């Protein structure tokens, strides 16, 4: 589980946060940050968040696993025991302390102890391979040159990622990746070691994508460009080619055992120390040390290996991007806790359409009974017994602004005057935004009404209610707009707009309005057809209708202020719906534009 890896990060005194990537980068990125920056917050100042490291992988778990490893290395460095000189036991027996250098050990994390050890050994071998100098390699062909075996890594970019076999280090294959983009100042390189070369290609692509992501992060003006951690081997000479399909299709059955055998054969032994609990995720530190049991093979490219010439920790410090002057993108401080949106993500997943239309029932109007077909044209409520009704059939054509004027003039917070709306203005607003504008023939005996606003399946899942306060010729109260009859039908006149405004997020602003439009979603009206996806269509229908109201109001010279800030349960009870089958979704405040504010 991802949470196991995340807990391993936090238990080491750090925090992980998701890094938004450009859409053309097909990967997942996480950043390591101080524990103090773990909590998501709405920071209107867009304050910088220090980044300690960056991880890129195919999915979130893979990126978190990398952060677990880098957090452990940082913790070792900060503890002052960069070499673990006196505390790192040898899994195969004691080794002399004089064989250890001052660099920190490689760290591996995995679902098992063996996986963690293998990852640590691969990292140490990759470091040595990069150190030894890379001049030639075998180009890997037969795969998408922009990506790895799991899919495209970069989409629609002007460049490519080339992968090479770079020989062996201590008997373990090395794979390098070079990212070349025409608009990139220099190619980027990464090298990994892996017994399974196909997986090595994927890991190399992810590693070079990490370098690319780091280059995209904001940088302080007074800092130098970060050095390449893998060396600069973008001029590698291709001495041959090999097809990706010829690489071993699966890893060795006993990967850790095979890895240890190859190390012994090439004169190395692994010293391992367990750093983390095994009940969630294994975390180990590992160093490779020479052994006299055998001599290095003559064809191995791992020797000679240039060792650090100093005992300081900084020589092999992992890329601490905060020290290099990189900072988080601004949007990182405007995110949220995952639990805050978990239900919404579950809904979105459940409302997806899969295998074309296979998850929705097939609806053939021609096969429906005549009464059922007639119901499709009755997408409205009817408060026919209301004690007050007002016709909404204005005479004549209204004087409307042009579309260009409407678009340029529309402002939600434009100043409202304290005057009234006219009944004619309200009638034009309702009929032009949601009134019936025509009919369509469905079958041989059914004419379905068409309206001014689009709706999924022509089912019109939104209803309009209007809370009137100051409209000439209309007494205050809550009314339903019947789109077929073009009537305002009284629903409730016991509450004033000022009272209702108390249950909005902008009480004073709502109190300025002459009327309030209340949008109610009727879920049953279309979920019989669209099932879970119907919830999406109800929200979309409501959005279409709200935009029609805003555009029409602006064209009439009025102010329309959409508002999502309201207490749902209060408004549901006020309108008279249960909040489940039918629910208030949105509000729009209406008012006359303040005199002299026409240019606003």
CSV table of C-alpha atoms in Angstrom, one decimal, residues 495 500-505 516 518-521 523 535 539 542 563-580 582-587:
chain,number,residue,atom,x,y,z
A,495,UNK,CA,-39.2,34.1,4.4
A,500,UNK,CA,-32.3,33.6,3.4
A,501,UNK,CA,-29.1,35.6,2.9
A,502,UNK,CA,-28.0,34.7,6.4
A,503,UNK,CA,-27.4,31.1,5.1
A,504,UNK,CA,-25.0,32.1,2.3
A,505,UNK,CA,-21.3,32.8,2.4
A,516,UNK,CA,-32.0,35.2,-6.3
A,518,UNK,CA,-32.0,28.8,-7.1
A,519,UNK,CA,-31.0,25.9,-9.2
A,520,UNK,CA,-32.3,22.4,-8.2
A,521,UNK,CA,-31.0,19.2,-9.7
A,523,UNK,CA,-31.4,13.4,-10.3
A,535,UNK,CA,-24.7,12.7,-11.6
A,539,UNK,CA,-24.0,19.1,-12.7
A,542,UNK,CA,-26.8,23.1,-14.1
A,563,UNK,CA,-22.7,31.8,-5.8
A,564,UNK,CA,-21.7,28.3,-4.5
A,565,UNK,CA,-21.4,29.4,-0.9
A,566,UNK,CA,-24.6,28.4,0.8
A,567,UNK,CA,-25.8,26.0,3.5
A,568,UNK,CA,-27.2,23.0,1.6
A,569,UNK,CA,-29.5,21.6,4.2
A,570,UNK,CA,-31.1,24.9,4.8
A,571,UNK,CA,-31.8,25.6,1.1
A,572,UNK,CA,-33.0,22.1,0.4
A,573,UNK,CA,-35.5,22.4,3.3
A,574,UNK,CA,-36.5,25.9,2.1
A,575,UNK,CA,-37.3,24.8,-1.4
A,576,UNK,CA,-38.8,21.5,-0.2
A,577,UNK,CA,-36.5,18.9,-1.6
A,578,UNK,CA,-34.8,16.0,0.3
A,579,UNK,CA,-31.3,16.8,-0.8
A,580,UNK,CA,-30.9,13.2,-2.1
A,582,UNK,CA,-33.4,16.4,-5.6
A,583,UNK,CA,-31.0,19.0,-4.3
A,584,UNK,CA,-30.1,22.7,-4.5
A,585,UNK,CA,-26.9,22.9,-6.5
A,586,UNK,CA,-26.2,26.6,-7.2
A,587,UNK,CA,-27.4,30.2,-6.7
